[in-house]
Tab-separated table of C-alpha atoms and ligand atoms in Angstrom:
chain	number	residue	atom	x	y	z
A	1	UNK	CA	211.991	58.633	48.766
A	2	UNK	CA	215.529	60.239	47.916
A	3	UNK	CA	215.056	63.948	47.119
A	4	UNK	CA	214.621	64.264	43.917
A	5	UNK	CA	217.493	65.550	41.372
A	6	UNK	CA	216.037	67.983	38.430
A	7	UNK	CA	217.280	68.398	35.234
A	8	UNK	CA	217.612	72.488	35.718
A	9	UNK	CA	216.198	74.486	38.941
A	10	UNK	CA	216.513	77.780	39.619
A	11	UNK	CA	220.026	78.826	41.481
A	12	UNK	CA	219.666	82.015	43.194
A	13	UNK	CA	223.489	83.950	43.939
A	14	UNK	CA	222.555	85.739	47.177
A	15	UNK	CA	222.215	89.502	45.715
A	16	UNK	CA	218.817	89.184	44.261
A	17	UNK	CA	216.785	89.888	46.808
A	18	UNK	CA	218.812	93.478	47.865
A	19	UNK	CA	217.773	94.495	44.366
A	20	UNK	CA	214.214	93.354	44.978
A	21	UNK	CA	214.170	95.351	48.360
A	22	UNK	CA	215.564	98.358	46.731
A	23	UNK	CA	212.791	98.647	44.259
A	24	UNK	CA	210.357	98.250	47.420
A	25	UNK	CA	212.046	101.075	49.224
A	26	UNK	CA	212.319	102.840	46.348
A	27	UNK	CA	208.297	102.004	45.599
A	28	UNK	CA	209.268	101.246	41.932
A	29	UNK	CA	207.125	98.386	41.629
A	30	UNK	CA	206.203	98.949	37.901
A	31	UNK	CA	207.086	97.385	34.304
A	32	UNK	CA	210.190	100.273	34.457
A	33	UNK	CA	212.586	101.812	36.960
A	34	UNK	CA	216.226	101.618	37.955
A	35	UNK	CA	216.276	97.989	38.021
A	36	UNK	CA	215.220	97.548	34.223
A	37	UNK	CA	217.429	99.598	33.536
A	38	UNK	CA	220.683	98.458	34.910
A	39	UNK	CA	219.483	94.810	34.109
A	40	UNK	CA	219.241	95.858	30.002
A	41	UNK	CA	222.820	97.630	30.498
A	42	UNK	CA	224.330	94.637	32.283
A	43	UNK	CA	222.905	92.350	29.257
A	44	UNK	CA	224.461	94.805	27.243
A	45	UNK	CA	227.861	94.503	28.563
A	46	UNK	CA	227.594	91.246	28.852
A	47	UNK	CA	226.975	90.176	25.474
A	48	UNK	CA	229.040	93.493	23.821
A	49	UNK	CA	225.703	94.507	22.032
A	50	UNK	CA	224.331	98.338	21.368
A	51	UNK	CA	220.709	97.807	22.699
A	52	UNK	CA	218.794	95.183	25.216
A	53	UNK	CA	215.000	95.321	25.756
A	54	UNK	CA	213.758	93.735	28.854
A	55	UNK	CA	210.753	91.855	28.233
A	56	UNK	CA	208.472	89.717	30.593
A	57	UNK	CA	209.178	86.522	27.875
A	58	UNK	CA	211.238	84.994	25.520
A	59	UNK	CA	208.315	84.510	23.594
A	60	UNK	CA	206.986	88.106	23.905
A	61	UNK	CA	210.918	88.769	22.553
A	62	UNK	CA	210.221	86.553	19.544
A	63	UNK	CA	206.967	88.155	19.032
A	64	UNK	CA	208.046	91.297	18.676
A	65	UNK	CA	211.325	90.855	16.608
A	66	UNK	CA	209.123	89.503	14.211
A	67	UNK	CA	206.552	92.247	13.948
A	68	UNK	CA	209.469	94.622	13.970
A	69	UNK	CA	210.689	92.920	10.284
A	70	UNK	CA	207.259	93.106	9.203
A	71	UNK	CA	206.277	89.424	9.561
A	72	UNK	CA	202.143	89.843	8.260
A	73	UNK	CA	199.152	87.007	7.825
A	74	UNK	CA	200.139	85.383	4.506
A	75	UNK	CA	203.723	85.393	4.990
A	76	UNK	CA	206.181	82.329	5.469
A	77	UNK	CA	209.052	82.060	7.983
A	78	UNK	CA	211.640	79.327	7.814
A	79	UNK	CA	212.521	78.256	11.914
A	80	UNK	CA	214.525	75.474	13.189
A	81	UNK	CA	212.962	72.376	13.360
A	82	UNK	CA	214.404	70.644	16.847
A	83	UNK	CA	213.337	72.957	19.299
A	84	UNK	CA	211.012	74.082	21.900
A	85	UNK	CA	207.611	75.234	20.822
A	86	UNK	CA	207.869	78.874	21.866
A	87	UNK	CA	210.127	79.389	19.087
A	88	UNK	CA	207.725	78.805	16.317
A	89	UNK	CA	204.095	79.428	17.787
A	90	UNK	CA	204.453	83.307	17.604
A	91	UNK	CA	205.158	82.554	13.745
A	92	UNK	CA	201.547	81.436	14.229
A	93	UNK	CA	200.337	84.299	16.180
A	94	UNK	CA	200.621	86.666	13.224
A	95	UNK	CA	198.812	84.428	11.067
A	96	UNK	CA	202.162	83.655	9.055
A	97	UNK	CA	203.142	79.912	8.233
A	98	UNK	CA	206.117	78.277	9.683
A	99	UNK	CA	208.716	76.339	7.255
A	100	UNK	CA	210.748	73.701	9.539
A	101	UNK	CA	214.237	73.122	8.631
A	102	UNK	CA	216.145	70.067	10.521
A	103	UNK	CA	219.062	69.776	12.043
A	104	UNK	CA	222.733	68.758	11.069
A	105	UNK	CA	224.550	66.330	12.786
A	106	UNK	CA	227.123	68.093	14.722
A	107	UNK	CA	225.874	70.952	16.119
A	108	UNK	CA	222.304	69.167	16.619
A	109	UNK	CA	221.067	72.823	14.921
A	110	UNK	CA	219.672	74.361	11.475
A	111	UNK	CA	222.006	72.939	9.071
A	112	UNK	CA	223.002	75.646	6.515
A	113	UNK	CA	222.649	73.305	3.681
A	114	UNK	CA	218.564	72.429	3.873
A	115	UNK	CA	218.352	76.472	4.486
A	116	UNK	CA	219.575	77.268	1.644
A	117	UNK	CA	217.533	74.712	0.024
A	118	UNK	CA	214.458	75.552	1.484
A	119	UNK	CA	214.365	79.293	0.614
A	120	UNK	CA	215.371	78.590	-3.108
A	121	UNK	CA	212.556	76.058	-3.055
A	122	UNK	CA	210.139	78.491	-1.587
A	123	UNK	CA	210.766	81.474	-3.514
A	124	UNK	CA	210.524	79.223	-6.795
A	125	UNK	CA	206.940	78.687	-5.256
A	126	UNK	CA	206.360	82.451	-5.492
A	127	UNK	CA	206.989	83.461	-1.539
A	128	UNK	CA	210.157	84.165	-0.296
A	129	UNK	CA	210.513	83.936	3.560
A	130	UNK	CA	210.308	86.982	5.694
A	131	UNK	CA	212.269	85.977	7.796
A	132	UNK	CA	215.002	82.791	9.384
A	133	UNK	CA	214.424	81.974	12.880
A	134	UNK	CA	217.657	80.186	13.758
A	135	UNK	CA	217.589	78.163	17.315
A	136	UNK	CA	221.009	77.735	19.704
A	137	UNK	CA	219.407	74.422	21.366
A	138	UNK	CA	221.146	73.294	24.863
A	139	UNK	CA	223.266	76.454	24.629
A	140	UNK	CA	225.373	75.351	21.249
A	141	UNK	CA	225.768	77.618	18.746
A	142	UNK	CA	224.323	76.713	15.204
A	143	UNK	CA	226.783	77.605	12.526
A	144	UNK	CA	225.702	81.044	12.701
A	145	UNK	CA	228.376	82.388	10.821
A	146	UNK	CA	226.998	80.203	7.172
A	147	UNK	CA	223.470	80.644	8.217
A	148	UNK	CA	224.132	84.720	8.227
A	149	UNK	CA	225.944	84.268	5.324
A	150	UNK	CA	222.893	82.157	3.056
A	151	UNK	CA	220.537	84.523	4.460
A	152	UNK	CA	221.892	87.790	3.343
A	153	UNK	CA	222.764	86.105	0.046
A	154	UNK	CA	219.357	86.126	-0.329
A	155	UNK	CA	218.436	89.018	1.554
A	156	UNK	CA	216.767	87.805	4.572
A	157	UNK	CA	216.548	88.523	7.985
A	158	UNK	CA	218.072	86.197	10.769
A	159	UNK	CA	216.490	86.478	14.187
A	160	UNK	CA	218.552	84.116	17.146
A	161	UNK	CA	216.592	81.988	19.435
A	162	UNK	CA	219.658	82.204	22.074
A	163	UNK	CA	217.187	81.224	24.637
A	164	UNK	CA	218.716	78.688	26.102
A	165	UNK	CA	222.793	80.259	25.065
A	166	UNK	CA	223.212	83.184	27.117
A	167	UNK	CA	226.936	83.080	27.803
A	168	UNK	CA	227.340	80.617	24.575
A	169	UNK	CA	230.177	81.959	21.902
A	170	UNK	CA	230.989	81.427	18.731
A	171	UNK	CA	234.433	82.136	17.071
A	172	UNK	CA	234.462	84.685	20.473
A	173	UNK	CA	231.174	86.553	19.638
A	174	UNK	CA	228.352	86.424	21.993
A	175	UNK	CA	225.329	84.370	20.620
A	176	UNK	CA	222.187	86.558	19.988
A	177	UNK	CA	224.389	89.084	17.918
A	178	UNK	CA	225.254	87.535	14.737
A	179	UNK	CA	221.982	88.431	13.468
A	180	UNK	CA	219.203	91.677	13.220
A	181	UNK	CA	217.841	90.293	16.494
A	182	UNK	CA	218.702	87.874	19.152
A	183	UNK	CA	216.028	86.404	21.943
A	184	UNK	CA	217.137	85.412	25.497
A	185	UNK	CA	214.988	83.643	28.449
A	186	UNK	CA	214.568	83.849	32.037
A	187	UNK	CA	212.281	80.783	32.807
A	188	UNK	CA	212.601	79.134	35.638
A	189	UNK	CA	215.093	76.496	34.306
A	190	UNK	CA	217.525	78.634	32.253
A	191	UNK	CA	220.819	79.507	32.774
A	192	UNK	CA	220.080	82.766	34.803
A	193	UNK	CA	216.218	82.754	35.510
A	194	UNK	CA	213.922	85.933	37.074
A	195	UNK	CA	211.267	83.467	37.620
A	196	UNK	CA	210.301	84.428	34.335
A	197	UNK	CA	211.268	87.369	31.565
A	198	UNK	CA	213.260	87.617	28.793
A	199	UNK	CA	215.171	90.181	26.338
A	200	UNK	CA	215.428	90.932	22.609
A	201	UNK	CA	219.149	92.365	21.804
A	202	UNK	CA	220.103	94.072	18.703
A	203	UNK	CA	223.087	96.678	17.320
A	204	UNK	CA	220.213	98.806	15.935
A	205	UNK	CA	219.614	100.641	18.666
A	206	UNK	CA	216.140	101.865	16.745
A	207	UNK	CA	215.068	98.461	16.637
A	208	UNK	CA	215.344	98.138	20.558
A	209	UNK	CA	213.965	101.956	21.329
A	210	UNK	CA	210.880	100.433	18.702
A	211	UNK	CA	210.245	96.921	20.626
A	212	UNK	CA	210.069	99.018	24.034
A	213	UNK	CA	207.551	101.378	22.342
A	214	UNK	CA	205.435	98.695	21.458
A	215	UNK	CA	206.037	96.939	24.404
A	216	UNK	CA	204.305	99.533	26.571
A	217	UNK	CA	201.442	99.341	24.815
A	218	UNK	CA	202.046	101.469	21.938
A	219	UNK	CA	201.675	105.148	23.587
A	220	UNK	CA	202.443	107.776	21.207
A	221	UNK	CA	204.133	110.947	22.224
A	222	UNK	CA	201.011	113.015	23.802
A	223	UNK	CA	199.509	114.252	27.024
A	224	UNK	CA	196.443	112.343	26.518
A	225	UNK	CA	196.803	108.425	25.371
A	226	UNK	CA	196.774	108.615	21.356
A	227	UNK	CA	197.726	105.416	19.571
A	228	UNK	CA	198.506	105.069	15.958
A	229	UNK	CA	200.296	101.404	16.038
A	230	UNK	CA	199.222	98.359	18.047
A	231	UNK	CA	200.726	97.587	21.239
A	232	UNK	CA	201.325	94.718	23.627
A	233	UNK	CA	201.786	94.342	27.199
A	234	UNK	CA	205.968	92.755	26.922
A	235	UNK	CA	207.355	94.656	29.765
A	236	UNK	CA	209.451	92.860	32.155
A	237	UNK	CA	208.387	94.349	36.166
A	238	UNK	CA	211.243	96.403	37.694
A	239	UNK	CA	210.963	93.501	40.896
A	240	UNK	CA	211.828	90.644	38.451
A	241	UNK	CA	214.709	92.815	36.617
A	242	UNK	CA	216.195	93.364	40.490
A	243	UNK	CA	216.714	89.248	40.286
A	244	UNK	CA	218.133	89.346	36.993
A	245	UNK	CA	220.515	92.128	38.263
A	246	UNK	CA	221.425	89.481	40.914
A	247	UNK	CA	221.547	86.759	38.845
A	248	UNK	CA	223.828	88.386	36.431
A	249	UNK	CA	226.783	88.485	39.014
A	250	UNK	CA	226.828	84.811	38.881
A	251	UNK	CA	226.402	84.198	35.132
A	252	UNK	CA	229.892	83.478	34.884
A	253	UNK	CA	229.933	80.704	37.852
A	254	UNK	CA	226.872	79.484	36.269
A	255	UNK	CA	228.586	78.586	32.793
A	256	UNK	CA	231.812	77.166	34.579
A	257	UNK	CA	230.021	74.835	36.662
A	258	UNK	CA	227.337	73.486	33.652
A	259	UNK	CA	230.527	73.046	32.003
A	260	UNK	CA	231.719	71.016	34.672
A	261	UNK	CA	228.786	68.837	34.699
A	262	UNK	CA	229.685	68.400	30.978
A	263	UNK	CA	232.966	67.041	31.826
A	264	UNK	CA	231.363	64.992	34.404
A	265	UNK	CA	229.329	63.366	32.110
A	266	UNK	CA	232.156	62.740	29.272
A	267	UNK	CA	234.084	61.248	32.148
A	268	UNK	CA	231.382	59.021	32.784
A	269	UNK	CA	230.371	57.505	29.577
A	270	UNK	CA	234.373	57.780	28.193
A	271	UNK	CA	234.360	54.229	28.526
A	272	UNK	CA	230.653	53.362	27.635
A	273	UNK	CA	230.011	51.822	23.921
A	274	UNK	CA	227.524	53.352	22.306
A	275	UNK	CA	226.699	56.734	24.148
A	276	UNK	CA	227.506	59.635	22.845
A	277	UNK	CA	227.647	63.008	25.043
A	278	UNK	CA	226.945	66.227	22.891
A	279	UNK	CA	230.106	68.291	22.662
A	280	UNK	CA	231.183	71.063	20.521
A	281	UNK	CA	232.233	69.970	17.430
A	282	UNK	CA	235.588	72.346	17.373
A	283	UNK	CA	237.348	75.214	18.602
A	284	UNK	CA	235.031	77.790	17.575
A	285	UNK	CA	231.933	77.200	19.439
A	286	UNK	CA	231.933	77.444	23.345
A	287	UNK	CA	228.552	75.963	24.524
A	288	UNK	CA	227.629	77.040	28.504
A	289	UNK	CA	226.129	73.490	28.212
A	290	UNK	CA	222.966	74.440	30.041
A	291	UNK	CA	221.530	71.291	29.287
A	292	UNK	CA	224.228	68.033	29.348
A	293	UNK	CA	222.909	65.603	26.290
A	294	UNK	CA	223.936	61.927	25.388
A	295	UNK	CA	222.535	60.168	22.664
A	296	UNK	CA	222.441	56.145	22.776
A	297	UNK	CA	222.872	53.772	20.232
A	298	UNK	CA	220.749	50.230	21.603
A	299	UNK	CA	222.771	48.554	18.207
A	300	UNK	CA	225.996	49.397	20.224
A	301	UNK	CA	225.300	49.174	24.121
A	302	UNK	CA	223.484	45.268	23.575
A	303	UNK	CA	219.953	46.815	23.946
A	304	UNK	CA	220.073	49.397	26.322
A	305	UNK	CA	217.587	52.296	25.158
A	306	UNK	CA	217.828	56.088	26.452
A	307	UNK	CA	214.161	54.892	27.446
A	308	UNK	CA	215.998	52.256	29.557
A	309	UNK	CA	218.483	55.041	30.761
A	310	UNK	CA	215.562	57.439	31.520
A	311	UNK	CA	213.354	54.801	33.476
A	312	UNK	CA	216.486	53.549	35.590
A	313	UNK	CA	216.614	57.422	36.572
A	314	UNK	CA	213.672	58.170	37.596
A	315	UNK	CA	213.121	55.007	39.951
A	316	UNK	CA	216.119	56.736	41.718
A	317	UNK	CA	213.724	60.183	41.411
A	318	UNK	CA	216.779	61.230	39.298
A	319	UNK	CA	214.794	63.679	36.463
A	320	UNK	CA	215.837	63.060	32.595
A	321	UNK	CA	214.022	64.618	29.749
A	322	UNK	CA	214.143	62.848	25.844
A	323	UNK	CA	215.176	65.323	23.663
A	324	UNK	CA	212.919	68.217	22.233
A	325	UNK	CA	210.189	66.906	19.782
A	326	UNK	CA	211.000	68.203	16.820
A	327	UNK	CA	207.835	71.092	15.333
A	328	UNK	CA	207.792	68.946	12.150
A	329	UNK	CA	206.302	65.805	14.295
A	330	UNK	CA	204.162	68.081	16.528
A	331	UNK	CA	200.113	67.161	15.861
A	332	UNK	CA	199.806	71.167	15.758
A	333	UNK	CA	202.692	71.637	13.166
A	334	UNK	CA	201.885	68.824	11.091
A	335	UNK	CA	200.553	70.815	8.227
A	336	UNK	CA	203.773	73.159	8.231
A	337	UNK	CA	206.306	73.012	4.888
A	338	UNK	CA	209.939	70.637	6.543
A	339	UNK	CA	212.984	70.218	4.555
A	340	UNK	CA	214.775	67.072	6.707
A	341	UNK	CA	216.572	64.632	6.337
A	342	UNK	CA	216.155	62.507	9.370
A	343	UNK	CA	218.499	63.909	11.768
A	344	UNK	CA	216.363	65.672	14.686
A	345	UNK	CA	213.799	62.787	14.194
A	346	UNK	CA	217.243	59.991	15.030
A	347	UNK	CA	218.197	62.526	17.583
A	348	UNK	CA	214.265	62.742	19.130
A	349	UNK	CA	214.542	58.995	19.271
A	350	UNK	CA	217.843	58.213	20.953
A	351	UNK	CA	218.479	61.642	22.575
A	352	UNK	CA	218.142	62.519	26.428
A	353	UNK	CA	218.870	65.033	28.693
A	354	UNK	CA	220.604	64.426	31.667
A	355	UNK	CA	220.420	66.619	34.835
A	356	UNK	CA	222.629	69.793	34.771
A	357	UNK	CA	222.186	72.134	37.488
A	358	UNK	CA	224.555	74.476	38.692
A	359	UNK	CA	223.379	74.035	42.182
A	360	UNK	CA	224.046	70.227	41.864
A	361	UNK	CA	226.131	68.658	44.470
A	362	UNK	CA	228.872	66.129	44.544
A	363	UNK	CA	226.495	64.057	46.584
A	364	UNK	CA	223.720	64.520	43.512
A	365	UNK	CA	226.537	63.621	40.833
A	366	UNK	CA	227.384	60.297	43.223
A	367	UNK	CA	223.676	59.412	42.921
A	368	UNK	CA	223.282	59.639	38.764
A	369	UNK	CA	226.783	57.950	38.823
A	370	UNK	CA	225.481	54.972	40.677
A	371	UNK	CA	222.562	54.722	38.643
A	372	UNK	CA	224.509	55.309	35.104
A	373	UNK	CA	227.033	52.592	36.529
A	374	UNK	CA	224.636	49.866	37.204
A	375	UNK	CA	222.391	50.644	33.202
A	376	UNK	CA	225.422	50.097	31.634
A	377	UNK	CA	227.388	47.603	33.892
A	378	UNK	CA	227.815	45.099	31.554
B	1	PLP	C1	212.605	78.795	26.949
B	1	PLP	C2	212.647	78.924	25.477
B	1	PLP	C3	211.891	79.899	24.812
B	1	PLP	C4	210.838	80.725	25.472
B	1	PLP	O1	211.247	81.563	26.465
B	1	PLP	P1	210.183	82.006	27.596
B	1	PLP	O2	210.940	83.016	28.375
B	1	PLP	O3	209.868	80.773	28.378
B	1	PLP	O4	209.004	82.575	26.910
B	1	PLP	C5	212.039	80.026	23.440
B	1	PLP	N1	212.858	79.230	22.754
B	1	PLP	C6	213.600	78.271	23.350
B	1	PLP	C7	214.511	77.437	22.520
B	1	PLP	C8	213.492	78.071	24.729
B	1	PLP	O5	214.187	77.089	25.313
């Protein structure tokens, strides 16, 4: 068997494990210490935003940016529809309801249009939503600007799911800092991983100094442990932060080569009928394409399915993923309020990911080239 290609594995830059020996000599082997620290500032740099919180999950991030706006049992909050479950289920875990808004064609993302109808829908119900939880899927920005813009018209807060767009721009600006809040990841297969973490960012610093309070359990000012507000266990270790120290001095190289896989792909498939690779739709997004995408039309390539595509792939042990399942067709989500029109349903059924790595070799790209080649010779 060849070895086997992945879609996204972890790419370590060489200085991670000097931070990781420091804490060790250092004995800081806690959720805080020097490397938390300097991992939150270089996150801050980074992304030019006031405040980071280093957390030991996206999802803990999402958690508690929602908490922190107040998000209680009863209470709706509209989310992207095409995404990965972790952005809705902590809707869930404060007993609120998720309402599922779908996608628009060209940025594959919450389309600003079914927003806008879905709050003036659900406030004509009697609820209006506590807050918009808008996703950046495969590292392109929504149009984050518009969504901002519908939100405050009507008040309400936008939190970013930049889980998978750390490094992603729009118009310039950082994803993650258009709105109150913005969520980034650290599992294994993101951009920049710590074998697992993530961060809530913010330019209210009082929101960040609040999510670390209740991410250390909650401990009021006091000799003793006194607690007046519930508390969770979200910090990230000061070992892991020492790898996302590391990691961060390679961010850049990261970004340039998924990008480069992107242009490897659009080479490819320039000449293909009927297969569409995911780019940004103009000058003002910049996408660190952590995940390349095509989308393929059987009407237009005389048959061939991305289930074709993804099957020819894997014989070669050459890993694809379909596109995320959208919440609005998930068994557990099925009950949820969705304002669609068809899009991340079309783009569930003819979407796939194609593998992206920035450790990927010219030997790898030879091997999917072969087998992309020979699917579509005809
Ligand atoms: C990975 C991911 C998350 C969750 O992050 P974890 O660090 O794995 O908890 C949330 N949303 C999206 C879109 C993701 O891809």
């Amino acid at each position: 068997m060849k070895t086997k290609i992945w879609l996204s594995s972890p790419h370590m830059g060489g200085d991670e494990q000097a931070f990781v020996k420091e804490a060790f000599d250092q004995n800081w082997i806690a959720p805080l210490g020097p490397n938390v620290n300097g991992f939150e500032e270089d996150l801050q740099n980074y992304n030019n935003v006031n405040a980071v919180a280093a957390l030991s999950a996206g999802t803990a991030a999402l958690h508690l940016a929602m908490i922190l706006l107040g998000v209680k049992a009863g209470d709706e909050v509209i989310a992207s529809s095409f995404t990965f479950s972790a952005t809705v289920n902590p809707i869930t875990y404060l007993g609120a309801t998720p309402v599922l808004v779908d996608s628009e064609e060209d940025t594959w993302n919450m389309s600003p249009l079914l927003l806008e109808k879905a709050i003036k829908e659900r406030i004509a119900n009697g609820k209006k939503p506590k807050a918009i939880m808008v996703v950046h899927l495969y590292g392109m920005p929504a149009k984050i600007k518009e969504i901002v813009e519908v939100a405050s018209r009507f008040n309400i807060p936008v939190i970013e799911d930049a889980a998978e767009a750390l490094g992603s721009k729009y118009q310039g600006q950082a994803l993650g800092t258009f709105g109150k809040m913005g969520v980034y990841s650290f599992n294994g297969n993101k951009i920049i991983t710590t074998s697992g973490g993530g961060a809530l960012a913010s330019n209210d610093t009082d929101l960040i100094a609040k999510s670390r309070f209740l991410a250390t359990q909650a401990r009021d000012a006091a000799p003793h442990y006194q607690h007046t507000h519930i508390g969770y266990n979200y910090r990230m270790s000061n070992i892991t932060a020492g790898i996302g120290r590391g990691q961060m001095k390679v961010l850049d190289d990261h970004i340039a080569l998924r990008r480069q896989n992107h242009m490897f792909y659009q080479e490819l498939f320039k000449e293909v009928e009927g297969v569409t690779v995911f780019t940004e739709p103009s000058e003002d997004y910049y996408s660190n394409h952590w995940l390349s995408c095509v989308v393929v039309d059987p009407s237009r390539t005389g048959g061939i399915s991305r289930e074709d595509l993804r099957l020819a792939m894997e014989k070669e042990n050459i890993e694809c993923r379909p596109l995320w399942k959208p919440m609005h067709m998930q068994p557990v989500f099925a009950d949820c309020p969705f304002y669609g029109d068809g899009t991340a349903e079309r783009l569930f059924e003819t979407g796939l990911c194609l593998p992206s790595g920035s450790n990927m070799t010219d030997e790898d790209r030879e091997r999917i080239a072969t087998v992309l080649k020979e699917v579509f010779k005809s």
